[in-house]
Short mmCIF file of C-alpha atoms in Angstrom, two decimals:
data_model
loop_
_atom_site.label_atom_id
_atom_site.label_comp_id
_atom_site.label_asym_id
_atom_site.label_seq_id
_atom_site.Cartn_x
_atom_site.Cartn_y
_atom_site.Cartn_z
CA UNK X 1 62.33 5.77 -79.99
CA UNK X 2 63.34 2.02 -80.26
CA UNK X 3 63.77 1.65 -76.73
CA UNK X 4 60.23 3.53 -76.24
CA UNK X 5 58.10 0.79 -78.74
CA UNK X 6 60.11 -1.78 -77.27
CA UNK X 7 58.84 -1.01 -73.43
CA UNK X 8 55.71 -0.40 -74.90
CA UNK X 9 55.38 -3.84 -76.63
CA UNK X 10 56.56 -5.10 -73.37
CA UNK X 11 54.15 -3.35 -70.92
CA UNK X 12 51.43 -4.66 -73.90
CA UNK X 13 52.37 -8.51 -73.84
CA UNK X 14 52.45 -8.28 -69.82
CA UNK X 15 48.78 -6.20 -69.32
CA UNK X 16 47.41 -9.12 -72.15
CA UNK X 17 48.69 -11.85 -70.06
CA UNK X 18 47.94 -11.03 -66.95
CA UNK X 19 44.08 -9.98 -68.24
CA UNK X 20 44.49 -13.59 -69.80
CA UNK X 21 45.62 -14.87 -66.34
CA UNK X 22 42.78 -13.33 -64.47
CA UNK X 23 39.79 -15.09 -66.68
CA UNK X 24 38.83 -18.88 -64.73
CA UNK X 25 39.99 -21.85 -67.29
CA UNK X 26 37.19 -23.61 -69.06
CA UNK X 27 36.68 -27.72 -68.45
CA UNK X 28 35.18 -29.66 -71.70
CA UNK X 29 34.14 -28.80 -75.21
CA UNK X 30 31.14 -27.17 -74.16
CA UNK X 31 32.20 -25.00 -71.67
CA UNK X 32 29.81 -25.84 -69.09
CA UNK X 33 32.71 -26.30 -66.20
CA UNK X 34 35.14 -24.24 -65.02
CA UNK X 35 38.76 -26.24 -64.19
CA UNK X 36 39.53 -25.90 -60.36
CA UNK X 37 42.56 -24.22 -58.94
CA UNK X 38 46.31 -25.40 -60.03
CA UNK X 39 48.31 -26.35 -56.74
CA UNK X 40 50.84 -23.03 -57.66
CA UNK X 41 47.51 -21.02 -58.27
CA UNK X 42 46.34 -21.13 -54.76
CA UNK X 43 42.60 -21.73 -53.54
CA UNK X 44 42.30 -18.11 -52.50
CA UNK X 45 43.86 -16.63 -55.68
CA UNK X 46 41.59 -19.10 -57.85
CA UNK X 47 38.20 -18.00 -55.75
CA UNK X 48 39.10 -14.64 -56.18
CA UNK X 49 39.28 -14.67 -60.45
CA UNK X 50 36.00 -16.68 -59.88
CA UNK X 51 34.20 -13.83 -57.94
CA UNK X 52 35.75 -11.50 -60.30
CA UNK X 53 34.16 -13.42 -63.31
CA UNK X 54 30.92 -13.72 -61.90
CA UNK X 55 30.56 -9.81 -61.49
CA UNK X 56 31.68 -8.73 -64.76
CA UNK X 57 30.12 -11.36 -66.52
CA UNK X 58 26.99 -10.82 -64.53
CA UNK X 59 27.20 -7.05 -66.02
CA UNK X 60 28.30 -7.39 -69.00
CA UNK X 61 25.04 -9.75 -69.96
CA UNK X 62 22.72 -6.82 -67.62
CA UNK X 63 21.72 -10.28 -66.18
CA UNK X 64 18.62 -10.83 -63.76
CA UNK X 65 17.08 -13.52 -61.66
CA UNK X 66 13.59 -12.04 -61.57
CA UNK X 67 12.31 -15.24 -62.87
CA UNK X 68 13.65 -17.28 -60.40
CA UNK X 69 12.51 -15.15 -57.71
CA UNK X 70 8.74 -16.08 -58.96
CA UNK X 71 6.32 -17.81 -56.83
CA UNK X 72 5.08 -20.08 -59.10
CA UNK X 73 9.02 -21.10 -60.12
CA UNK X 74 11.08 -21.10 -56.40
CA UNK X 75 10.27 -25.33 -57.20
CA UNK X 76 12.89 -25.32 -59.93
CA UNK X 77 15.86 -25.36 -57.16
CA UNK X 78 14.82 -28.52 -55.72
CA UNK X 79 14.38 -31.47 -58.14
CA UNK X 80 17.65 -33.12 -56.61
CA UNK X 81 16.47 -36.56 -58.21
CA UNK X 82 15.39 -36.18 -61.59
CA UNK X 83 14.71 -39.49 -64.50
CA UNK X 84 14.08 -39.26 -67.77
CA UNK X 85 11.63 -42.15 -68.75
CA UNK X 86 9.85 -43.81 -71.39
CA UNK X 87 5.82 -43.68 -71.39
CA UNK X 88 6.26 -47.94 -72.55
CA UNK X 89 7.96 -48.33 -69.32
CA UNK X 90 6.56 -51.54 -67.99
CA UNK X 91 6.14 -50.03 -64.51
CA UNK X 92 4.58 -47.00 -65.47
CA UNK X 93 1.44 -48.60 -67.45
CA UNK X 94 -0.75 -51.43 -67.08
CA UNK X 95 -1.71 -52.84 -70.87
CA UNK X 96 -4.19 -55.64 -69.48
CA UNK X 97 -6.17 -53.01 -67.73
CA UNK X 98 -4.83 -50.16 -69.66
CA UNK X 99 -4.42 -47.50 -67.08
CA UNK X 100 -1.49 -45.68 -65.89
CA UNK X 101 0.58 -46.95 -62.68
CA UNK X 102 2.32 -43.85 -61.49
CA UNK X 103 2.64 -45.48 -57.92
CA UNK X 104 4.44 -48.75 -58.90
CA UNK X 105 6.78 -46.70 -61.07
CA UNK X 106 7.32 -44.61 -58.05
CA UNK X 107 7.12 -46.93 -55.28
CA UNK X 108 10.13 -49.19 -57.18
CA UNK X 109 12.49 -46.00 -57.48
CA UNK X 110 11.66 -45.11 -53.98
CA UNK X 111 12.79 -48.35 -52.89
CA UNK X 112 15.77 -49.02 -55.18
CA UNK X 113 17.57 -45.42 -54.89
CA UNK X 114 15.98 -43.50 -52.44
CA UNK X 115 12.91 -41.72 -55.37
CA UNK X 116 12.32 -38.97 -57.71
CA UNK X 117 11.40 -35.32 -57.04
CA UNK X 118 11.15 -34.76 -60.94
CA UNK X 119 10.26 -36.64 -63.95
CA UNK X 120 10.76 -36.25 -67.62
CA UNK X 121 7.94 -38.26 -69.63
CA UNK X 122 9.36 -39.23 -73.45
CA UNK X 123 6.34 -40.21 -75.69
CA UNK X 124 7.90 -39.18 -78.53
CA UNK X 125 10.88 -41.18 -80.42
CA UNK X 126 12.01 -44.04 -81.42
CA UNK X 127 8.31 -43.87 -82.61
CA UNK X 128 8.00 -40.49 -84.37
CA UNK X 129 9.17 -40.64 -88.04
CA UNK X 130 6.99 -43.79 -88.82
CA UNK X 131 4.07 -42.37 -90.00
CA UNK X 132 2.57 -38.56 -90.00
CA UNK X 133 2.22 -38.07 -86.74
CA UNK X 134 4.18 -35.21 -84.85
CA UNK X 135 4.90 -34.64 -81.56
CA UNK X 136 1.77 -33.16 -80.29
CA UNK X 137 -0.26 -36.28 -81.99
CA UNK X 138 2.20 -38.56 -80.22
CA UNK X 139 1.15 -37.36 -77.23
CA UNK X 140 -2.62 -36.95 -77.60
CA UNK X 141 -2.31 -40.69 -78.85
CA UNK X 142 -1.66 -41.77 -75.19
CA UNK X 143 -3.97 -44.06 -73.41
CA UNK X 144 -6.86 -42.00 -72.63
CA UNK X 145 -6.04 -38.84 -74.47
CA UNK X 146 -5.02 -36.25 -73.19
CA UNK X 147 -7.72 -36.03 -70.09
CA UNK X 148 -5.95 -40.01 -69.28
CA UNK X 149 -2.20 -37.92 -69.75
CA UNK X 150 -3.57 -34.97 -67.67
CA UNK X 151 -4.80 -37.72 -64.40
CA UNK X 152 -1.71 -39.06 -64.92
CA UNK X 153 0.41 -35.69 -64.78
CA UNK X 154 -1.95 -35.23 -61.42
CA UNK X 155 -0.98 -38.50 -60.27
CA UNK X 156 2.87 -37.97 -60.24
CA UNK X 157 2.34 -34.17 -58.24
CA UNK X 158 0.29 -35.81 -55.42
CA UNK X 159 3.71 -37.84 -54.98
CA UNK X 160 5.07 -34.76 -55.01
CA UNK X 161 6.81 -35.04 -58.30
CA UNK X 162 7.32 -32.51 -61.17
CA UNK X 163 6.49 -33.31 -64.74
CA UNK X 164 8.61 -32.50 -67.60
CA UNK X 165 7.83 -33.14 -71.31
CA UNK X 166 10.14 -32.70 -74.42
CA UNK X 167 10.01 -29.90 -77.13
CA UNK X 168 11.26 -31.85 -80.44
CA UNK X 169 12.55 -28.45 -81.83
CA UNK X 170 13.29 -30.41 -84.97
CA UNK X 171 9.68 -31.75 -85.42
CA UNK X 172 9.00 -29.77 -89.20
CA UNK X 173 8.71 -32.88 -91.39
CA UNK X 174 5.29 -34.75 -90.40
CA UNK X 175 2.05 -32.47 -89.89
CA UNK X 176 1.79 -28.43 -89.25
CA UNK X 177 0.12 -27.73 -86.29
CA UNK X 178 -0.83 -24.17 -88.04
CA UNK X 179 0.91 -21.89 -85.22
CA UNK X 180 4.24 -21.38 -83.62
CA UNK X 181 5.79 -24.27 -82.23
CA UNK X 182 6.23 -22.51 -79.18
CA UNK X 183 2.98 -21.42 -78.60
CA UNK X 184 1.55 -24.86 -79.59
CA UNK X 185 3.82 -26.54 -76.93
CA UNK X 186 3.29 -24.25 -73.91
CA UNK X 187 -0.68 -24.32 -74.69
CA UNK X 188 -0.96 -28.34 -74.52
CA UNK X 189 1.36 -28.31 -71.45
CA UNK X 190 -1.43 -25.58 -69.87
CA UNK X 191 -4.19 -28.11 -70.97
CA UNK X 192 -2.31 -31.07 -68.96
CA UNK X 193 -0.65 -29.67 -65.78
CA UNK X 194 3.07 -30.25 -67.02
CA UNK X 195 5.50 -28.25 -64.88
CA UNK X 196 8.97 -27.71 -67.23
CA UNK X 197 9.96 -28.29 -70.75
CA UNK X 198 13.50 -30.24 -71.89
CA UNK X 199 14.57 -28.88 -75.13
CA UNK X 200 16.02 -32.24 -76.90
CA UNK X 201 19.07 -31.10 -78.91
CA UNK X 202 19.04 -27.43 -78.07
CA UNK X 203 21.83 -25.57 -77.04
CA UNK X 204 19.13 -23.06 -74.69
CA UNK X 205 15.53 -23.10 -74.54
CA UNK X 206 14.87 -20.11 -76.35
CA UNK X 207 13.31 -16.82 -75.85
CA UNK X 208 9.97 -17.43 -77.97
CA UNK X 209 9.02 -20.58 -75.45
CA UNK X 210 9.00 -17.97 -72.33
CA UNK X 211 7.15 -15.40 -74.13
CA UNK X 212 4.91 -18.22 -74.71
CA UNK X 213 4.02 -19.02 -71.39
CA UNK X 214 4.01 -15.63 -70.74
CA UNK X 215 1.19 -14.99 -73.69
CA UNK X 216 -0.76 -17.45 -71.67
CA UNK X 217 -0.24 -16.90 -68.59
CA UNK X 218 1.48 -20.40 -67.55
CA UNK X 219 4.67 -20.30 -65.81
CA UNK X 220 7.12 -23.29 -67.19
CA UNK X 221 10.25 -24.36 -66.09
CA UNK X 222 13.10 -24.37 -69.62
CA UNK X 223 15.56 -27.00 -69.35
CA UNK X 224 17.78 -27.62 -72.35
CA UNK X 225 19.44 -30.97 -73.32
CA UNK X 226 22.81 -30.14 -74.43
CA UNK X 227 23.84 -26.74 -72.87
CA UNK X 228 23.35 -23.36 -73.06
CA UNK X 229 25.60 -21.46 -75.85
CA UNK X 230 24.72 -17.88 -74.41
CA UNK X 231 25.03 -17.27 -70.96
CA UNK X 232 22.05 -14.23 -71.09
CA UNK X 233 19.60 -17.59 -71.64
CA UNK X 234 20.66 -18.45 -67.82
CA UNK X 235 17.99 -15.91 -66.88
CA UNK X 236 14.62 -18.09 -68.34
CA UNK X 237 16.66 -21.69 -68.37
CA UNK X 238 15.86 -22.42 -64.84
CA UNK X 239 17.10 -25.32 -65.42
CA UNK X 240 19.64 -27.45 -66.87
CA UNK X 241 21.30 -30.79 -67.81
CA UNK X 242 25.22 -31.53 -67.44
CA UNK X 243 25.99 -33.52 -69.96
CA UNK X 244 28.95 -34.39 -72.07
CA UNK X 245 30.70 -33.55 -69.27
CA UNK X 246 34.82 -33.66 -69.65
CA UNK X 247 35.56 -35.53 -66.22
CA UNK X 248 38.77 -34.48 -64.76
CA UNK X 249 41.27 -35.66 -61.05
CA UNK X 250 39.80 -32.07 -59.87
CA UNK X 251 36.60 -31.98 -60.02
CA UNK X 252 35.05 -28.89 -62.28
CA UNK X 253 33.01 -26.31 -60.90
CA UNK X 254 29.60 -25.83 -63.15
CA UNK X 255 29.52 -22.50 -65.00
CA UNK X 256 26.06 -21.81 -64.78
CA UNK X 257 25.67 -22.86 -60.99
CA UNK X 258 28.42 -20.41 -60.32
CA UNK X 259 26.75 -17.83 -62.33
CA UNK X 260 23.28 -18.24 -60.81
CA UNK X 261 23.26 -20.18 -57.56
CA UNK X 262 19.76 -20.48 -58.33
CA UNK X 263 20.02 -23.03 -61.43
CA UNK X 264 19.31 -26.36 -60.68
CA UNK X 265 21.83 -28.58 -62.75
CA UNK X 266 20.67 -32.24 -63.37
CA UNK X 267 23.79 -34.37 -64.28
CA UNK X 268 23.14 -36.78 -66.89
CA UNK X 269 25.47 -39.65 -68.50
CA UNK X 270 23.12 -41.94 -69.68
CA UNK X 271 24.87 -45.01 -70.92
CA UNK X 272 27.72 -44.91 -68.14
CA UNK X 273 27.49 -48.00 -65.33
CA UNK X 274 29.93 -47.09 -62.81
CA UNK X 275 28.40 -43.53 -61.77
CA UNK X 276 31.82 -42.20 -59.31
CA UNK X 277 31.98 -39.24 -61.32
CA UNK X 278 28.54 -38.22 -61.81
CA UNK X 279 27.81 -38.40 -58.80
CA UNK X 280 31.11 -36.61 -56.98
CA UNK X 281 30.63 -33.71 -59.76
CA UNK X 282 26.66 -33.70 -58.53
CA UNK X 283 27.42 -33.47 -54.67
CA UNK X 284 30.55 -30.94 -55.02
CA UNK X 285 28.74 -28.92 -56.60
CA UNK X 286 25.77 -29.20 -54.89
CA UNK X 287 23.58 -30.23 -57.64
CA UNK X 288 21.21 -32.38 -58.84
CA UNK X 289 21.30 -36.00 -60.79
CA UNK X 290 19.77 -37.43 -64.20
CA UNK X 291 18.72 -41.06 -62.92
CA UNK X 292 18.62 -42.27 -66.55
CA UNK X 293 17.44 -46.26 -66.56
CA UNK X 294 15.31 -47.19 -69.76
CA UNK X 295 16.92 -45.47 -72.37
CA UNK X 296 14.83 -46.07 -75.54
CA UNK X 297 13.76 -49.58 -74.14
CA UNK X 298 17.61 -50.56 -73.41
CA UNK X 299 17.60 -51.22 -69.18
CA UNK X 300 20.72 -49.43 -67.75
CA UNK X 301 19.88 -50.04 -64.49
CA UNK X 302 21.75 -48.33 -61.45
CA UNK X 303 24.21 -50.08 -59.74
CA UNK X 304 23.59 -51.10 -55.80
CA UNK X 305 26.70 -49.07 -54.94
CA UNK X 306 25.48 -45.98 -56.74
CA UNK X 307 21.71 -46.55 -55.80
CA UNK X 308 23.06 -46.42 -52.38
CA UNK X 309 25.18 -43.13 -52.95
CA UNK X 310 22.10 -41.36 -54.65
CA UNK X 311 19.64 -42.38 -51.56
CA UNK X 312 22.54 -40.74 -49.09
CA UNK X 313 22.94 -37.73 -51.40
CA UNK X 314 19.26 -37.06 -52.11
CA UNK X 315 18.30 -37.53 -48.18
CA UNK X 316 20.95 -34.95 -47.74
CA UNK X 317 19.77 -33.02 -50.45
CA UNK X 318 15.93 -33.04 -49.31
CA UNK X 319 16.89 -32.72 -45.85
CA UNK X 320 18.77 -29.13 -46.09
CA UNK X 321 16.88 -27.82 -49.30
CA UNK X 322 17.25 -24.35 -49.62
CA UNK X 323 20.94 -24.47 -48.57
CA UNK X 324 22.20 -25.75 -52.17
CA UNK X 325 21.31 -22.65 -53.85
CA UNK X 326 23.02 -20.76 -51.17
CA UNK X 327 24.46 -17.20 -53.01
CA UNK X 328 27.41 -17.86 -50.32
CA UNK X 329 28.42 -21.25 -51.77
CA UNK X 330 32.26 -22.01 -52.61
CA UNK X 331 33.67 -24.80 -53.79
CA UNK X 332 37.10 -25.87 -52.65
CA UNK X 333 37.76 -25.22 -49.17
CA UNK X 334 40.81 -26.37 -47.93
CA UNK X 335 40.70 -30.07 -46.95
CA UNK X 336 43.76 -31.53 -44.98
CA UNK X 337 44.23 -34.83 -47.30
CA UNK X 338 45.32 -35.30 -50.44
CA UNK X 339 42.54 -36.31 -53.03
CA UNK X 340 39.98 -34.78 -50.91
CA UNK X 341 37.80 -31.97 -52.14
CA UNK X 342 35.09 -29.79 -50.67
CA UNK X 343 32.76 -27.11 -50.83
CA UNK X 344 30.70 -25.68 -48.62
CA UNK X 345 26.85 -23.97 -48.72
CA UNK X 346 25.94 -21.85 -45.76
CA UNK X 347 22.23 -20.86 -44.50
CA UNK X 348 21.28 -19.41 -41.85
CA UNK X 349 22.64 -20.74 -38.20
CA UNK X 350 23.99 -23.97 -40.32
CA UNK X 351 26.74 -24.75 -43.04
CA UNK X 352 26.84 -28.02 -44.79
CA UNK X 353 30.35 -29.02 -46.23
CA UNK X 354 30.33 -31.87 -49.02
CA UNK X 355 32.88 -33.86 -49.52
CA UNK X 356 34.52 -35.92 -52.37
CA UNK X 357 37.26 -38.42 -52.38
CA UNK X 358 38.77 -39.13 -55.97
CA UNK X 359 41.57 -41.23 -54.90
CA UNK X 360 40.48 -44.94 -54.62
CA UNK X 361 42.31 -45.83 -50.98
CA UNK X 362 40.25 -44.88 -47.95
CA UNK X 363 41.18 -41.74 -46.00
CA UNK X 364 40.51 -41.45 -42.20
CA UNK X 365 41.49 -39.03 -39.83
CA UNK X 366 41.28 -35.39 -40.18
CA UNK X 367 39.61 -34.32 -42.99
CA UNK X 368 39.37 -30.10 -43.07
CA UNK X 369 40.21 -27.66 -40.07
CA UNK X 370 37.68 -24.60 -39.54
CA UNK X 371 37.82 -21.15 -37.67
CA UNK X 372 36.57 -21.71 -33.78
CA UNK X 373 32.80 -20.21 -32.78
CA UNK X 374 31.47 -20.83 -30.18
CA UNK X 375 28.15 -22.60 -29.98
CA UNK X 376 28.07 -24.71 -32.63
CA UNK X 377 27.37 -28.42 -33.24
CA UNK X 378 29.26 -30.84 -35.89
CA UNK X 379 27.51 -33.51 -37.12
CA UNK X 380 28.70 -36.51 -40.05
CA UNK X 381 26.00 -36.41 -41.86
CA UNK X 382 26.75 -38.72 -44.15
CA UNK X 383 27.04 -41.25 -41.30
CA UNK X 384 24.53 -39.82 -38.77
CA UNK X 385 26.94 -39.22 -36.16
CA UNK X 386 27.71 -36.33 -33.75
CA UNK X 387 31.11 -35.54 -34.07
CA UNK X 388 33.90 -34.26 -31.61
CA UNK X 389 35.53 -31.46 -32.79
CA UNK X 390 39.57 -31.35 -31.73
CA UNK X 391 40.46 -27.70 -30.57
CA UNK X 392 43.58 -25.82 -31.34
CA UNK X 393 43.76 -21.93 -30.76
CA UNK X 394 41.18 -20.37 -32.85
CA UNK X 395 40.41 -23.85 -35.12
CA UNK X 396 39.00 -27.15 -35.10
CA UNK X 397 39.76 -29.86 -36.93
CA UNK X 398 37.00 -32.62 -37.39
CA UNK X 399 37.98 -36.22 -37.96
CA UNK X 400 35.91 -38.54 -40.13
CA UNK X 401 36.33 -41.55 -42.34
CA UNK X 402 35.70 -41.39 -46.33
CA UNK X 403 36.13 -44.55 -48.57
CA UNK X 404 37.85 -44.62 -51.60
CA UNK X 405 35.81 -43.07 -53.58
CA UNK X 406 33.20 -42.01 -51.82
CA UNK X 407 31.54 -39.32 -50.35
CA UNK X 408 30.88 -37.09 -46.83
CA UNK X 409 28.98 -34.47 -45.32
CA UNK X 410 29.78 -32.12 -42.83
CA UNK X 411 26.91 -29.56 -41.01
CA UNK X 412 28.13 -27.27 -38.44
CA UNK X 413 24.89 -26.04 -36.63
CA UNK X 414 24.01 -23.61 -33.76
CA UNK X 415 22.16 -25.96 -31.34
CA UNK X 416 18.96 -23.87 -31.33
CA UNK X 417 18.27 -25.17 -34.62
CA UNK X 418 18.65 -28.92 -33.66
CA UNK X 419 14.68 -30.29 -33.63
CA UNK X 420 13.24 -33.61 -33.53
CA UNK X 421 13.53 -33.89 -37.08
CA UNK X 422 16.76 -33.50 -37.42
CA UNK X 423 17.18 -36.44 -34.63
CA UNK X 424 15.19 -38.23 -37.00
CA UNK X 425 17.23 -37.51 -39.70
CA UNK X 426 20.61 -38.15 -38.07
CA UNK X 427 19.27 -41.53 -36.72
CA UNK X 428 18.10 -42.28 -40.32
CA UNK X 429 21.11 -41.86 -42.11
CA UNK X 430 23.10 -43.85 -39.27
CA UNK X 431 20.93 -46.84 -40.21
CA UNK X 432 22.15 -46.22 -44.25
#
């Protein structure tokens, strides 16, 4: 009998471990990444516990993506580009003729880093707390009311820019606005044209804001600050910020990206200057980027290098923009060099491999070796340049350069799909 408990104990201790084993590793206090594969794991091995994940998770939380399948919400996918701002930003108001100046804000970003498909408009603190007034006073309080905030809200979608205000969950100690807070919020968004919410300090946007908008009839976009403590919430939180984000060598995989493909993840690190890993964790996983400058009045602005980086990315991005929330998308495909990493996003007739390079020396040569098919086109897209690929048997290998540090983009393309935009593209970002 001994002998029996003892086997039993064993078989026990092996099924918990290898159940333990077959669960992805987390990446950072908040769980929002999932660690990439160990070199004894194996890429294949590694995708595989990540596939398993996603399907057992998936039906474990009964999840759906009915709202994102919405016509009024298929927009949240593509804010690539995305700045939180401050309404005293000196380029966003004029005080001598007091009127809002939504196309020298936007003309200045445009220029510096490339522009914004998505902004998030702060009127509340540092001033809240001073007197009475709560959040829906602080923003009534604008120049010109709220018919001057709802031209101005117009004025940012004819650039073709989403609005985003904040929900200050934790706005109970000035004035009560005599119904829900949810209700309140989604109503004066409805009476100004705002297109998404951030929840500031919330771990999820939660379920009373979406029954909100559905009470009235006004689709929303929910986008929390911090992250999202229940995985069920991924099904209204369209959308996302990554932040406090535990950087590692390999780059982490986002957990609610993998989840739903269809979450748009903006990655924000507001006080940081040298932006490397934002943006390599943005463009591996195919997602998009906080451009954070005036934070509370304090001018962070973004380095050349990076401004640089984000106008190749978001061109990219904006070029190719329903390919990033691909269902098909995997992260780490093999690349040939060390310190390389990749993952690709296929559409149809066209995959676009992204690249990241985490060591600081340059790395030329061949970069990744793909099955053989026949009729398709390689371009470096980061580059603009056509490339050649090298046949062996039933692969290719494609050679390109990528600096220390930086960044490429592969697109392997039937040629019926090549149009004179694309040209124009290609011959675009050849001149960057």
């Amino acid at each position: 009998m001994k002998k029996v408990g003892l086997i039993l104990m064993i078989v026990l201790f092996i099924s918990i471990n290898n159940t333990y084993a077959q669960q992805p590793e987390f990446q950072g206090d908040l769980m929002e990444l999932f660690k990439g594969p160990s070199v004894s794991s194996g890429n294949e091995h590694w995708l595989s516990i990540m596939n398993k994940w996603r399907v057992a998770e998936k039906k474990t939380l009964n999840y759906h993506d009915s709202l994102y399948l919405r016509q009024g919400m298929l927009w949240t996918r593509k804010p690539f580009i995305y700045a939180q701002m401050m309404v005293e930003d000196r380029y966003f108001f004029d005080p001598i003729q007091q009127k809002y100046t939504v196309d020298r804000y936007l003309s200045d970003v445009k220029k510096r880093y490339g522009g914004l498909d998505a902004v998030l408009i702060w009127p509340t603190y540092p001033n809240i707390g001073i007197d009475n007034r709560n959040q829906f006073d602080l923003l009534a309080d604008m120049p010109g009311g709220l018919a001057g905030v709802r031209k101005m809200v117009q004025d940012f979608k004819k650039r073709g820019v989403r609005v985003f205000f904040p929900i200050m969950i934790w706005d109970k100690g000035t004035r009560d606005v005599g119904m829900p807070m949810a209700l309140a919020i989604v109503n004066e968004m409805k009476s100004i044209g705002a297109d998404g919410l951030n929840g500031d300090t919330m771990f999820g946007v939660t379920l009373d804001f979406l029954k909100a908008a559905d009470t009235l009839d006004y689709p929303i976009a929910l986008q929390p600050e911090v992250a999202i403590n229940d995985l069920k919430m991924v099904e209204w939180n369209q959308m996302s910020w990554g932040y406090y984000w535990n950087y590692e060598y390999v780059p982490g995989v986002s957990v609610y990206k993998w989840l739903e493909p269809k979450h748009q993840v903006e990655v924000t690190n507001r006080w940081i200057i040298d932006k490397t890993n934002d943006l390599q964790y943005a463009f591996f996983n195919g997602i998009g980027y906080n451009a954070w400058e005036n934070i509370w009045g304090i001018w962070n602005k973004i380095p050349d290098r990076y401004a640089e980086a984000i106008r190749r990315i978001a061109s990219i991005y904006r070029q190719f923009p329903t390919l990033w929330s691909s269902a098909e998308w995997q992260p780490y495909i093999p690349t040939i060099q060390s310190g390389i990493f990749a993952s690709v996003f296929p559409g149809i007739g066209q995959k676009i491999y992204t690249l990241v390079n985490r060591d600081s020396t340059d790395k030329k040569g061949k970069q990744i070796e793909l099955p053989y098919k026949k009729d398709l086109i390689y371009y470096d897209v980061w580059n603009g340049k056509e490339l050649i690929p090298q046949k062996e048997k039933d692969h290719i290998y494609l050679e390109f350069p990528i600096e220390g540090f930086g960044f490429g983009a592969i697109l392997a393309i039937e040629s019926r799909l090549i149009s004179s935009n694309f040209k124009n593209f290609i011959n675009k970002m050849h001149v960057l």
